[in-house]
PDB file of C-alpha atoms in Angstrom:
ATOM      1  CA  MET A 679      -5.793   3.825  -2.356  1.00 36.00           C
ATOM      2  CA  ILE A 680      -2.284   2.402  -2.431  1.00 36.00           C
ATOM      3  CA  ARG A 681      -0.766   0.981  -5.584  1.00 33.00           C
ATOM      4  CA  PHE A 682       2.064  -1.532  -5.628  1.00 35.00           C
ATOM      5  CA  LEU A 683       3.818  -1.621  -8.996  1.00 35.00           C
ATOM      6  CA  HIS A 684       5.814  -4.573 -10.213  1.00 34.00           C
ATOM      7  CA  HIS A 685       6.782  -4.830 -13.880  1.00 32.00           C
ATOM      8  CA  SER A 686       3.582  -4.385 -15.910  1.00 31.00           C
ATOM      9  CA  SER A 687       1.120  -5.397 -13.226  1.00 33.00           C
ATOM     10  CA  THR A 688      -0.693  -3.130 -10.805  1.00 33.00           C
ATOM     11  CA  ILE A 689      -2.144  -4.424  -7.574  1.00 35.00           C
ATOM     12  CA  VAL A 690      -4.556  -2.068  -5.918  1.00 35.00           C
ATOM     13  CA  ILE A 691      -5.232  -2.481  -2.237  1.00 39.00           C
ATOM     14  CA  GLY A 692      -7.921  -0.375  -0.646  1.00 40.00           C
ATOM     15  CA  LEU A 693      -6.924   0.754   2.830  1.00 39.00           C
ATOM     16  CA  ALA A 694      -8.894   2.626   5.457  1.00 35.00           C
ATOM     17  CA  LEU A 695      -7.015   5.867   6.070  1.00 33.00           C
ATOM     18  CA  ALA A 696      -8.983   7.291   8.982  1.00 32.00           C
ATOM     19  CA  LEU A 697      -6.239   6.757  11.558  1.00 31.00           C
ATOM     20  CA  GLY A 698      -7.612   9.021  14.262  1.00 32.00           C
ATOM     21  CA  GLY A 699      -4.236  10.688  14.773  1.00 33.00           C
ATOM     22  CA  ALA A 700      -2.223   7.455  15.052  1.00 34.00           C
ATOM     23  CA  SER A 701       1.111   7.476  13.262  1.00 33.00           C
ATOM     24  CA  ALA A 702       3.299   4.696  11.952  1.00 33.00           C
ATOM     25  CA  CYS A 703       5.919   5.383  14.583  1.00 36.00           C
ATOM     26  CA  GLY A 704       4.101   7.061  17.383  1.00 35.00           C
ATOM     27  CA  GLY A 705       6.788   6.598  20.008  1.00 38.00           C
ATOM     28  CA  ASP A 706       4.045   6.243  22.604  1.00 38.00           C
ATOM     29  CA  PRO A 707       5.765   5.682  25.979  1.00 34.00           C
ATOM     30  CA  ALA A 708       3.107   3.136  26.893  1.00 35.00           C
ATOM     31  CA  GLU A 709       3.923   1.127  23.797  1.00 39.00           C
ATOM     32  CA  ASN A 710       7.659   1.169  24.480  1.00 37.00           C
ATOM     33  CA  SER A 711       7.335   0.078  28.080  1.00 35.00           C
ATOM     34  CA  GLY A 712       7.556  -3.645  27.358  1.00 39.00           C
ATOM     35  CA  VAL A 713       3.885  -4.236  28.221  1.00 41.00           C
ATOM     36  CA  ASP A 714       1.458  -3.256  25.514  1.00 47.00           C
ATOM     37  CA  GLY A 715      -1.591  -4.555  27.328  1.00 43.00           C
ATOM     38  CA  ASP A 716      -3.114  -5.468  23.956  1.00 42.00           C
ATOM     39  CA  PRO A 717      -4.953  -2.216  23.360  1.00 39.00           C
ATOM     40  CA  GLY A 718      -7.131  -1.779  20.299  1.00 38.00           C
ATOM     41  CA  GLY A 719      -5.227  -2.080  17.062  1.00 40.00           C
ATOM     42  CA  SER A 720      -6.182   1.240  15.500  1.00 37.00           C
ATOM     43  CA  GLY A 721      -6.398   4.632  17.099  1.00 33.00           C
ATOM     44  CA  ALA A 722      -9.563   5.299  15.130  1.00 32.00           C
ATOM     45  CA  GLY A 723     -11.974   4.124  17.796  1.00 32.00           C
ATOM     46  CA  PRO A 724     -12.375   2.425  21.152  1.00 29.00           C
ATOM     47  CA  ALA A 725     -11.242  -1.121  21.657  1.00 31.00           C
ATOM     48  CA  THR A 726     -13.893  -3.778  22.052  1.00 31.00           C
ATOM     49  CA  GLY A 727     -13.881  -7.168  23.707  1.00 32.00           C
ATOM     50  CA  SER A 728     -11.164  -8.920  25.631  1.00 33.00           C
ATOM     51  CA  GLY A 729      -7.636  -8.340  24.399  1.00 35.00           C
ATOM     52  CA  GLY A 730      -8.459  -5.023  22.848  1.00 36.00           C
ATOM     53  CA  GLY A 731     -10.550  -5.053  19.728  1.00 37.00           C
ATOM     54  CA  ALA A 732      -9.847  -5.225  16.049  1.00 38.00           C
ATOM     55  CA  THR A 733      -6.621  -4.100  14.486  1.00 40.00           C
ATOM     56  CA  THR A 734      -8.557  -2.234  11.834  1.00 38.00           C
ATOM     57  CA  GLY A 735     -10.568  -0.008  14.107  1.00 36.00           C
ATOM     58  CA  ALA A 736     -11.260   2.398  11.258  1.00 35.00           C
ATOM     59  CA  GLY A 737     -13.479  -0.210   9.609  1.00 34.00           C
ATOM     60  CA  PRO A 738     -12.903  -3.070   7.200  1.00 31.00           C
ATOM     61  CA  ALA A 739     -11.068  -2.377   4.005  1.00 34.00           C
ATOM     62  CA  SER A 740     -11.309  -4.098   0.681  1.00 33.00           C
ATOM     63  CA  GLY A 741      -8.840  -6.678  -0.531  1.00 34.00           C
ATOM     64  CA  ALA A 742      -6.797  -6.735  -3.709  1.00 33.00           C
ATOM     65  CA  GLY A 743      -8.887  -4.794  -6.169  1.00 31.00           C
ATOM     66  CA  ALA A 744      -8.040  -6.830  -9.242  1.00 30.00           C
ATOM     67  CA  GLY A 745      -8.154 -10.138  -7.427  1.00 33.00           C
ATOM     68  CA  ALA A 746      -4.471 -10.525  -8.138  1.00 33.00           C
ATOM     69  CA  THR A 747      -2.349 -12.771  -5.977  1.00 35.00           C
ATOM     70  CA  THR A 748       1.334 -13.451  -5.792  1.00 35.00           C
ATOM     71  CA  GLY A 749       3.543 -16.212  -4.500  1.00 38.00           C
ATOM     72  CA  THR A 750       6.313 -16.075  -1.934  1.00 41.00           C
ATOM     73  CA  GLY A 751       8.930 -13.462  -2.754  1.00 44.00           C
ATOM     74  CA  GLY A 752       6.776 -11.758  -5.373  1.00 47.00           C
ATOM     75  CA  ASP A 753       6.128 -14.659  -7.720  1.00 51.00           C
ATOM     76  CA  PRO A 754       3.127 -13.577  -9.853  1.00 56.00           C
ATOM     77  CA  ASP A 755       2.157 -17.229 -10.361  1.00 66.00           C
ATOM     78  CA  PRO A 756       1.691 -18.708  -6.890  1.00 76.00           C
ATOM     79  CA  ASP A 757       2.567 -22.362  -6.607  1.00 88.00           C
ATOM     80  CA  PRO A 758       0.977 -24.161  -3.634  1.00 93.00           C
ATOM     81  CA  ALA A 759       3.946 -26.526  -3.710  1.00 93.00           C
ATOM     82  CA  ASN A 760       6.079 -23.683  -2.330  1.00 93.00           C
ATOM     83  CA  ALA A 761       3.993 -23.425   0.841  1.00 97.00           C
ATOM     84  CA  ARG A 762       5.861 -24.234   4.038  1.00 97.00           C
ATOM     85  CA  THR A 763       4.447 -24.251   7.547  1.00 98.00           C
ATOM     86  CA  PHE A 764       6.523 -24.207  10.718  1.00 98.00           C
ATOM     87  CA  ASP A 765       4.734 -25.414  13.837  1.00 98.00           C
ATOM     88  CA  HIS A 766       5.075 -27.793  16.812  1.00 98.00           C
ATOM     89  CA  ARG A 767       6.724 -30.359  14.541  1.00 96.00           C
ATOM     90  CA  HIS A 768       9.703 -27.986  14.326  1.00 97.00           C
ATOM     91  CA  ALA A 769      10.175 -27.368  18.049  1.00 95.00           C
ATOM     92  CA  ALA A 770      13.254 -29.572  18.437  1.00 92.00           C
ATOM     93  CA  LEU A 771      16.450 -27.537  18.675  1.00 91.00           C
ATOM     94  CA  ASP A 772      18.734 -29.528  16.386  1.00 90.00           C
ATOM     95  CA  VAL A 773      20.323 -27.006  14.029  1.00 95.00           C
ATOM     96  CA  PRO A 774      23.755 -28.207  12.813  1.00 95.00           C
ATOM     97  CA  ALA A 775      26.766 -26.144  13.890  1.00 96.00           C
ATOM     98  CA  SER A 776      27.636 -25.274  10.287  1.00 96.00           C
ATOM     99  CA  CYS A 777      24.105 -23.993   9.783  1.00 97.00           C
ATOM    100  CA  LEU A 778      24.275 -21.890  12.937  1.00 97.00           C
ATOM    101  CA  ASP A 779      27.479 -20.336  11.604  1.00 97.00           C
ATOM    102  CA  ALA A 780      25.698 -19.472   8.361  1.00 97.00           C
ATOM    103  CA  LEU A 781      22.724 -17.953  10.159  1.00 98.00           C
ATOM    104  CA  LYS A 782      25.089 -15.826  12.271  1.00 98.00           C
ATOM    105  CA  SER A 783      27.332 -14.789   9.385  1.00 97.00           C
ATOM    106  CA  GLY A 784      25.724 -11.390   8.924  1.00 96.00           C
ATOM    107  CA  ASP A 785      24.742 -12.121   5.337  1.00 97.00           C
ATOM    108  CA  PHE A 786      21.183 -11.022   6.068  1.00 98.00           C
ATOM    109  CA  VAL A 787      19.005  -9.315   8.663  1.00 98.00           C
ATOM    110  CA  PHE A 788      15.565 -10.424   9.868  1.00 98.00           C
ATOM    111  CA  HIS A 789      12.990  -7.644  10.329  1.00 98.00           C
ATOM    112  CA  TYR A 790      10.286  -8.292  12.925  1.00 98.00           C
ATOM    113  CA  GLY A 791       7.284  -6.211  13.943  1.00 98.00           C
ATOM    114  CA  HIS A 792       5.325  -7.554  16.898  1.00 97.00           C
ATOM    115  CA  ARG A 793       3.204  -6.835  19.906  1.00 93.00           C
ATOM    116  CA  SER A 794       3.550  -8.402  23.336  1.00 94.00           C
ATOM    117  CA  HIS A 795       2.728 -11.978  22.338  1.00 97.00           C
ATOM    118  CA  GLY A 796       5.224 -11.782  19.501  1.00 97.00           C
ATOM    119  CA  SER A 797       8.029 -10.941  21.920  1.00 97.00           C
ATOM    120  CA  GLN A 798       7.884 -14.578  23.017  1.00 98.00           C
ATOM    121  CA  ILE A 799      10.179 -15.442  20.104  1.00 98.00           C
ATOM    122  CA  ILE A 800      12.745 -12.841  21.149  1.00 98.00           C
ATOM    123  CA  VAL A 801      12.915 -13.590  24.875  1.00 98.00           C
ATOM    124  CA  GLY A 802      12.816 -17.310  24.076  1.00 98.00           C
ATOM    125  CA  ALA A 803      15.836 -16.918  21.794  1.00 98.00           C
ATOM    126  CA  GLU A 804      17.654 -14.989  24.513  1.00 98.00           C
ATOM    127  CA  SER A 805      16.839 -17.758  26.983  1.00 98.00           C
ATOM    128  CA  ILE A 806      18.229 -20.382  24.606  1.00 98.00           C
ATOM    129  CA  GLU A 807      21.407 -18.363  24.098  1.00 98.00           C
ATOM    130  CA  ALA A 808      21.911 -18.085  27.858  1.00 98.00           C
ATOM    131  CA  ASN A 809      22.039 -21.882  28.038  1.00 97.00           C
ATOM    132  CA  ASP A 810      23.903 -22.459  24.783  1.00 97.00           C
ATOM    133  CA  PRO A 811      26.054 -19.592  23.419  1.00 97.00           C
ATOM    134  CA  ALA A 812      26.206 -21.329  20.033  1.00 97.00           C
ATOM    135  CA  TYR A 813      22.702 -19.946  19.460  1.00 98.00           C
ATOM    136  CA  GLY A 814      23.906 -16.354  19.490  1.00 98.00           C
ATOM    137  CA  PHE A 815      21.037 -13.931  18.963  1.00 98.00           C
ATOM    138  CA  ARG A 816      20.667 -10.164  18.991  1.00 98.00           C
ATOM    139  CA  ALA A 817      17.446  -8.159  18.577  1.00 98.00           C
ATOM    140  CA  GLU A 818      18.182  -4.448  18.174  1.00 98.00           C
ATOM    141  CA  TYR A 819      15.561  -1.794  18.905  1.00 97.00           C
ATOM    142  CA  CYS A 820      14.426  -0.335  15.564  1.00 98.00           C
ATOM    143  CA  ASP A 821      17.781  -0.863  13.861  1.00 98.00           C
ATOM    144  CA  VAL A 822      20.269  -3.361  12.470  1.00 98.00           C
ATOM    145  CA  PRO A 823      22.326  -4.950  15.275  1.00 97.00           C
ATOM    146  CA  SER A 824      25.947  -3.856  15.324  1.00 96.00           C
ATOM    147  CA  GLU A 825      27.112  -7.019  17.093  1.00 97.00           C
ATOM    148  CA  THR A 826      28.657  -9.702  14.893  1.00 97.00           C
ATOM    149  CA  GLY A 827      28.592 -13.475  15.224  1.00 97.00           C
ATOM    150  CA  VAL A 828      24.914 -13.532  16.197  1.00 98.00           C
ATOM    151  CA  PHE A 829      21.605 -13.956  14.419  1.00 98.00           C
ATOM    152  CA  PRO A 830      20.675 -10.312  13.657  1.00 98.00           C
ATOM    153  CA  MET A 831      17.085  -9.136  14.110  1.00 98.00           C
ATOM    154  CA  TRP A 832      15.682  -5.643  13.570  1.00 98.00           C
ATOM    155  CA  ASP A 833      13.108  -5.375  16.354  1.00 98.00           C
ATOM    156  CA  GLY A 834      10.236  -3.007  15.497  1.00 98.00           C
ATOM    157  CA  MET A 835       9.801  -0.231  12.977  1.00 98.00           C
ATOM    158  CA  THR A 836      11.650   3.120  13.078  1.00 95.00           C
ATOM    159  CA  SER A 837      10.825   4.263  16.620  1.00 90.00           C
ATOM    160  CA  ASN A 838       8.472   1.653  18.067  1.00 92.00           C
ATOM    161  CA  ASN A 839       8.999  -2.017  18.811  1.00 94.00           C
ATOM    162  CA  LEU A 840       5.515  -2.875  20.022  1.00 92.00           C
ATOM    163  CA  VAL A 841       3.954  -2.756  16.591  1.00 97.00           C
ATOM    164  CA  ARG A 842       0.218  -2.626  16.036  1.00 96.00           C
ATOM    165  CA  GLY A 843      -1.246  -3.634  12.710  1.00 97.00           C
ATOM    166  CA  GLU A 844      -1.569  -0.064  11.451  1.00 97.00           C
ATOM    167  CA  HIS A 845       2.148   0.437  12.094  1.00 97.00           C
ATOM    168  CA  TYR A 846       3.044  -2.337   9.630  1.00 98.00           C
ATOM    169  CA  TRP A 847       0.258  -3.440   7.249  1.00 98.00           C
ATOM    170  CA  ALA A 848      -3.116  -1.916   8.163  1.00 97.00           C
ATOM    171  CA  SER A 849      -2.563   1.708   7.130  1.00 97.00           C
ATOM    172  CA  GLN A 850      -0.841   3.685   4.422  1.00 97.00           C
ATOM    173  CA  ALA A 851       1.468   5.242   7.010  1.00 97.00           C
ATOM    174  CA  GLY A 852       2.505   1.835   8.325  1.00 97.00           C
ATOM    175  CA  ILE A 853       3.155   0.420   4.873  1.00 98.00           C
ATOM    176  CA  ASP A 854       5.167   3.479   3.897  1.00 97.00           C
ATOM    177  CA  ASP A 855       7.243   3.116   7.062  1.00 98.00           C
ATOM    178  CA  LEU A 856       7.900  -0.520   6.223  1.00 98.00           C
ATOM    179  CA  ARG A 857       8.793   0.415   2.662  1.00 98.00           C
ATOM    180  CA  ALA A 858      11.272   2.992   3.960  1.00 98.00           C
ATOM    181  CA  ILE A 859      12.982   0.422   6.178  1.00 98.00           C
ATOM    182  CA  LEU A 860      13.229  -2.207   3.447  1.00 98.00           C
ATOM    183  CA  SER A 861      14.359   0.268   0.786  1.00 98.00           C
ATOM    184  CA  ALA A 862      17.107   1.695   2.986  1.00 98.00           C
ATOM    185  CA  HIS A 863      18.326  -1.698   4.187  1.00 98.00           C
ATOM    186  CA  PRO A 864      18.713  -4.220   1.365  1.00 98.00           C
ATOM    187  CA  GLU A 865      20.410  -6.541   3.857  1.00 98.00           C
ATOM    188  CA  ILE A 866      16.942  -7.319   5.239  1.00 98.00           C
ATOM    189  CA  ARG A 867      15.968 -10.624   3.646  1.00 98.00           C
ATOM    190  CA  TYR A 868      12.943 -11.510   5.790  1.00 98.00           C
ATOM    191  CA  SER A 869      10.107  -9.544   7.350  1.00 98.00           C
ATOM    192  CA  MET A 870       7.376 -10.784   9.694  1.00 98.00           C
ATOM    193  CA  TRP A 871       4.609  -9.273  11.801  1.00 98.00           C
ATOM    194  CA  SER A 872       3.016 -10.965  14.806  1.00 98.00           C
ATOM    195  CA  TRP A 873      -0.583 -10.779  15.976  1.00 97.00           C
ATOM    196  CA  SER A 874      -1.469 -10.424  19.615  1.00 95.00           C
ATOM    197  CA  SER A 875      -4.898 -11.088  21.144  1.00 93.00           C
ATOM    198  CA  GLU A 876      -6.607  -8.820  18.610  1.00 95.00           C
ATOM    199  CA  ILE A 877      -6.718 -11.749  16.178  1.00 96.00           C
ATOM    200  CA  SER A 878      -9.864 -12.921  17.986  1.00 96.00           C
ATOM    201  CA  GLU A 879     -11.676  -9.672  17.099  1.00 96.00           C
ATOM    202  CA  GLN A 880     -10.868  -9.617  13.393  1.00 97.00           C
ATOM    203  CA  THR A 881     -13.444 -10.091  10.663  1.00 98.00           C
ATOM    204  CA  GLU A 882     -12.809 -12.211   7.597  1.00 98.00           C
ATOM    205  CA  GLN A 883     -12.332  -8.968   5.641  1.00 98.00           C
ATOM    206  CA  ASP A 884      -9.769  -7.674   8.156  1.00 98.00           C
ATOM    207  CA  VAL A 885      -7.648 -10.794   7.856  1.00 98.00           C
ATOM    208  CA  GLN A 886      -7.974 -10.840   4.073  1.00 98.00           C
ATOM    209  CA  ARG A 887      -6.626  -7.314   4.060  1.00 98.00           C
ATOM    210  CA  TYR A 888      -3.587  -8.489   6.048  1.00 98.00           C
ATOM    211  CA  LEU A 889      -3.056 -11.354   3.592  1.00 98.00           C
ATOM    212  CA  ASP A 890      -3.493  -9.232   0.465  1.00 98.00           C
ATOM    213  CA  THR A 891      -1.223  -6.482   1.764  1.00 98.00           C
ATOM    214  CA  LEU A 892       1.653  -8.837   2.535  1.00 98.00           C
ATOM    215  CA  ASP A 893       1.068 -10.535  -0.785  1.00 98.00           C
ATOM    216  CA  ALA A 894       1.433  -7.247  -2.663  1.00 98.00           C
ATOM    217  CA  LEU A 895       4.456  -6.207  -0.599  1.00 98.00           C
ATOM    218  CA  GLY A 896       6.092  -9.494  -1.567  1.00 97.00           C
ATOM    219  CA  GLU A 897       5.710  -8.463  -5.187  1.00 97.00           C
ATOM    220  CA  GLU A 898       7.036  -4.977  -4.576  1.00 98.00           C
ATOM    221  CA  PHE A 899      10.063  -6.337  -2.681  1.00 98.00           C
ATOM    222  CA  PRO A 900      10.896  -9.627  -4.437  1.00 97.00           C
ATOM    223  CA  GLU A 901      14.179  -9.999  -2.534  1.00 97.00           C
ATOM    224  CA  VAL A 902      12.344 -10.041   0.802  1.00 98.00           C
ATOM    225  CA  THR A 903      10.472 -13.100   2.052  1.00 98.00           C
ATOM    226  CA  PHE A 904       7.398 -12.056   4.016  1.00 98.00           C
ATOM    227  CA  ILE A 905       6.557 -14.650   6.646  1.00 98.00           C
ATOM    228  CA  TYR A 906       2.910 -14.937   7.626  1.00 98.00           C
ATOM    229  CA  MET A 907       1.766 -15.768  11.156  1.00 98.00           C
ATOM    230  CA  THR A 908      -1.291 -17.082  12.897  1.00 98.00           C
ATOM    231  CA  GLY A 909      -2.354 -15.426  16.134  1.00 98.00           C
ATOM    232  CA  PRO A 910      -1.928 -16.782  19.675  1.00 98.00           C
ATOM    233  CA  GLY A 911      -4.147 -19.547  21.003  1.00 97.00           C
ATOM    234  CA  ASP A 912      -4.652 -18.175  24.502  1.00 93.00           C
ATOM    235  CA  GLU A 913      -7.624 -15.868  23.991  1.00 86.00           C
ATOM    236  CA  GLU A 914     -10.840 -17.430  25.304  1.00 88.00           C
ATOM    237  CA  HIS A 915     -13.089 -14.480  24.466  1.00 90.00           C
ATOM    238  CA  ASN A 916     -14.215 -14.817  20.842  1.00 94.00           C
ATOM    239  CA  ALA A 917     -12.070 -17.926  20.603  1.00 96.00           C
ATOM    240  CA  VAL A 918     -14.266 -19.560  17.964  1.00 97.00           C
ATOM    241  CA  ASN A 919     -13.686 -16.590  15.663  1.00 97.00           C
ATOM    242  CA  ARG A 920      -9.978 -16.654  16.512  1.00 98.00           C
ATOM    243  CA  VAL A 921      -9.750 -20.240  15.287  1.00 98.00           C
ATOM    244  CA  LYS A 922     -11.578 -19.352  12.054  1.00 98.00           C
ATOM    245  CA  ARG A 923      -9.297 -16.420  11.339  1.00 98.00           C
ATOM    246  CA  ASN A 924      -6.177 -18.450  11.997  1.00 98.00           C
ATOM    247  CA  GLN A 925      -7.462 -21.145   9.669  1.00 98.00           C
ATOM    248  CA  GLN A 926      -8.122 -18.462   7.054  1.00 98.00           C
ATOM    249  CA  ILE A 927      -4.437 -17.538   7.256  1.00 98.00           C
ATOM    250  CA  ARG A 928      -3.379 -21.189   6.960  1.00 98.00           C
ATOM    251  CA  ASP A 929      -5.609 -21.764   3.950  1.00 98.00           C
ATOM    252  CA  PHE A 930      -4.256 -18.708   2.164  1.00 98.00           C
ATOM    253  CA  CYS A 931      -0.644 -19.682   2.790  1.00 98.00           C
ATOM    254  CA  ARG A 932      -1.295 -23.243   1.631  1.00 98.00           C
ATOM    255  CA  ASP A 933      -3.081 -22.156  -1.540  1.00 97.00           C
ATOM    256  CA  HIS A 934      -0.665 -19.367  -2.451  1.00 97.00           C
ATOM    257  CA  GLY A 935       2.686 -20.948  -1.670  1.00 97.00           C
ATOM    258  CA  LYS A 936       3.527 -18.809   1.376  1.00 98.00           C
ATOM    259  CA  ILE A 937       5.739 -19.303   4.409  1.00 98.00           C
ATOM    260  CA  LEU A 938       3.768 -19.619   7.654  1.00 98.00           C
ATOM    261  CA  TYR A 939       4.931 -19.538  11.255  1.00 98.00           C
ATOM    262  CA  ASP A 940       1.991 -21.182  13.031  1.00 98.00           C
ATOM    263  CA  PHE A 941       1.966 -19.449  16.414  1.00 98.00           C
ATOM    264  CA  GLU A 942      -1.406 -20.891  17.436  1.00 98.00           C
ATOM    265  CA  ASP A 943      -0.288 -24.445  16.762  1.00 98.00           C
ATOM    266  CA  LEU A 944       2.796 -23.923  18.925  1.00 98.00           C
ATOM    267  CA  ASP A 945       0.591 -22.568  21.707  1.00 98.00           C
ATOM    268  CA  VAL A 946      -1.675 -25.609  21.864  1.00 98.00           C
ATOM    269  CA  HIS A 947       0.926 -28.404  21.756  1.00 98.00           C
ATOM    270  CA  TRP A 948       3.176 -29.590  24.555  1.00 98.00           C
ATOM    271  CA  ASN A 949       5.077 -32.857  24.924  1.00 95.00           C
ATOM    272  CA  GLY A 950       3.121 -34.506  22.106  1.00 95.00           C
ATOM    273  CA  GLU A 951      -0.279 -33.450  23.425  1.00 97.00           C
ATOM    274  CA  ARG A 952      -2.690 -31.108  21.642  1.00 98.00           C
ATOM    275  CA  HIS A 953      -4.939 -29.243  24.062  1.00 98.00           C
ATOM    276  CA  THR A 954      -8.531 -28.317  23.220  1.00 97.00           C
ATOM    277  CA  ALA A 955     -11.363 -26.610  25.074  1.00 96.00           C
ATOM    278  CA  VAL A 956     -15.097 -26.297  24.497  1.00 96.00           C
ATOM    279  CA  VAL A 957     -16.158 -22.704  23.858  1.00 94.00           C
ATOM    280  CA  GLU A 958     -19.686 -21.804  22.782  1.00 91.00           C
ATOM    281  CA  GLU A 959     -20.350 -25.533  22.435  1.00 94.00           C
ATOM    282  CA  VAL A 960     -17.495 -25.857  19.938  1.00 94.00           C
ATOM    283  CA  GLU A 961     -14.316 -27.808  20.632  1.00 96.00           C
ATOM    284  CA  ILE A 962     -11.359 -25.701  19.570  1.00 97.00           C
ATOM    285  CA  PRO A 963      -7.578 -25.708  20.049  1.00 97.00           C
ATOM    286  CA  MET A 964      -6.587 -23.712  23.124  1.00 98.00           C
ATOM    287  CA  GLN A 965      -3.280 -22.827  24.759  1.00 98.00           C
ATOM    288  CA  HIS A 966      -1.885 -25.831  26.579  1.00 98.00           C
ATOM    289  CA  PRO A 967      -2.164 -25.603  30.396  1.00 98.00           C
ATOM    290  CA  HIS A 968       1.610 -26.066  30.602  1.00 98.00           C
ATOM    291  CA  PHE A 969       1.927 -22.600  29.035  1.00 98.00           C
ATOM    292  CA  ASP A 970      -1.048 -20.947  30.718  1.00 97.00           C
ATOM    293  CA  VAL A 971      -0.128 -18.402  33.398  1.00 96.00           C
ATOM    294  CA  ASP A 972      -3.471 -19.152  35.104  1.00 95.00           C
ATOM    295  CA  THR A 973      -2.323 -22.715  35.769  1.00 97.00           C
ATOM    296  CA  PRO A 974      -1.248 -22.991  39.449  1.00 97.00           C
ATOM    297  CA  GLY A 975       2.517 -22.861  39.725  1.00 97.00           C
ATOM    298  CA  ASN A 976       3.076 -21.170  36.358  1.00 98.00           C
ATOM    299  CA  VAL A 977       4.748 -17.767  36.234  1.00 97.00           C
ATOM    300  CA  GLU A 978       4.514 -15.213  33.427  1.00 97.00           C
ATOM    301  CA  TYR A 979       7.886 -14.738  31.754  1.00 97.00           C
ATOM    302  CA  GLU A 980       9.117 -11.298  30.703  1.00 96.00           C
ATOM    303  CA  TYR A 981       5.636  -9.797  30.173  1.00 95.00           C
ATOM    304  CA  THR A 982       4.854 -12.244  27.373  1.00 96.00           C
ATOM    305  CA  HIS A 983       1.493 -13.571  28.694  1.00 96.00           C
ATOM    306  CA  THR A 984       2.974 -17.056  28.945  1.00 98.00           C
ATOM    307  CA  THR A 985       5.691 -19.177  30.550  1.00 98.00           C
ATOM    308  CA  GLN A 986       9.379 -19.417  29.809  1.00 98.00           C
ATOM    309  CA  ASP A 987       8.870 -22.896  28.344  1.00 98.00           C
ATOM    310  CA  SER A 988       6.398 -21.494  25.835  1.00 98.00           C
ATOM    311  CA  CYS A 989       8.845 -18.767  24.822  1.00 98.00           C
ATOM    312  CA  VAL A 990      11.628 -21.303  24.351  1.00 98.00           C
ATOM    313  CA  VAL A 991       9.378 -23.498  22.201  1.00 98.00           C
ATOM    314  CA  LYS A 992       8.561 -20.496  19.999  1.00 98.00           C
ATOM    315  CA  ALA A 993      12.254 -19.683  19.619  1.00 98.00           C
ATOM    316  CA  ARG A 994      13.170 -23.281  18.797  1.00 98.00           C
ATOM    317  CA  ALA A 995      10.646 -23.298  15.974  1.00 98.00           C
ATOM    318  CA  PHE A 996      11.998 -19.948  14.795  1.00 98.00           C
ATOM    319  CA  TRP A 997      15.580 -21.252  14.635  1.00 98.00           C
ATOM    320  CA  ARG A 998      14.408 -24.344  12.760  1.00 97.00           C
ATOM    321  CA  MET A 999      12.417 -22.218  10.348  1.00 98.00           C
ATOM    322  CA  MET A1000      15.394 -20.022   9.547  1.00 98.00           C
ATOM    323  CA  ALA A1001      17.679 -23.009   9.115  1.00 97.00           C
ATOM    324  CA  GLU A1002      15.302 -24.623   6.647  1.00 96.00           C
ATOM    325  CA  LEU A1003      14.540 -21.420   4.755  1.00 97.00           C
ATOM    326  CA  GLU A1004      18.264 -20.773   4.381  1.00 97.00           C
ATOM    327  CA  GLY A1005      18.741 -24.337   3.142  1.00 95.00           C
ATOM    328  CA  CYS A1006      21.319 -25.322   5.720  1.00 93.00           C
ATOM    329  CA  SER A1007      19.271 -27.549   7.993  1.00 82.00           C
ATOM    330  CA  ALA A1008      20.019 -31.243   8.298  1.00 65.00           C
ATOM    331  CA  GLN A1009      16.248 -31.921   8.225  1.00 54.00           C
TER     332      GLN A1009
END
């Protein structure tokens, strides 16, 4: 059991600790190669299904023991009015110059744990910068960037930047590693973790564990805003479950006043069109063909499972999100 203490309240989160030898910062060469291949989330058992099985391979864990919930930034009284979702409606790159200067001032650092799909934001931001240097961006491997005059992102944990769930939220070791990073670096003002294809294999209990853990961490670190994410929309196997789990995340964020970066929504929209597909006789949102590497003529960009356009869209929404969260956007 792991206890998060904040003032007089105690939030107890039950976590499965049978990690099968996996560590929070394994330094696995295969994970640091730039192509994670979406293996199973936990080292506790074999992966199942397309995209590599559930993050919590050791079995489902219970949620917040006392039923306690918190709002964004550790607010013990969640206010749904504080909920903010960033999706395809925020994919226009129109951040004012003064706001860009503020975001690149070095006043804060953004911490990001992700797997291969999540790297779309990073390579998309680098692509934007190549075309417009005003959008200076630097993601540093497992550390605070030393470069100034750029948006600074800590990419990964302490020795791994292709971060499975158990390296961030789904194990005691992962949570302790995250705690160590945040405690040693008070300049980190935001932290976010990105799903890959394993979202489609999660149970309702698995996803609730993710939600409850971030919720409790937000109480333990009230100066850090934890940004929640939906998973990618490009996984056809178990796609009906993927849609349910992503909606579970949306509902939680809406009801508990959280910040949500809606990755799935960004996947399924292009040029004003929302793409759907029928899977198991159910019509569901699915990655738009414009972003699908199986579409003739499309090329995978930087091992991200998608196109360069998709990566740029993700980065545009990220810039807009940061501008609005920092209160310097013209929107």
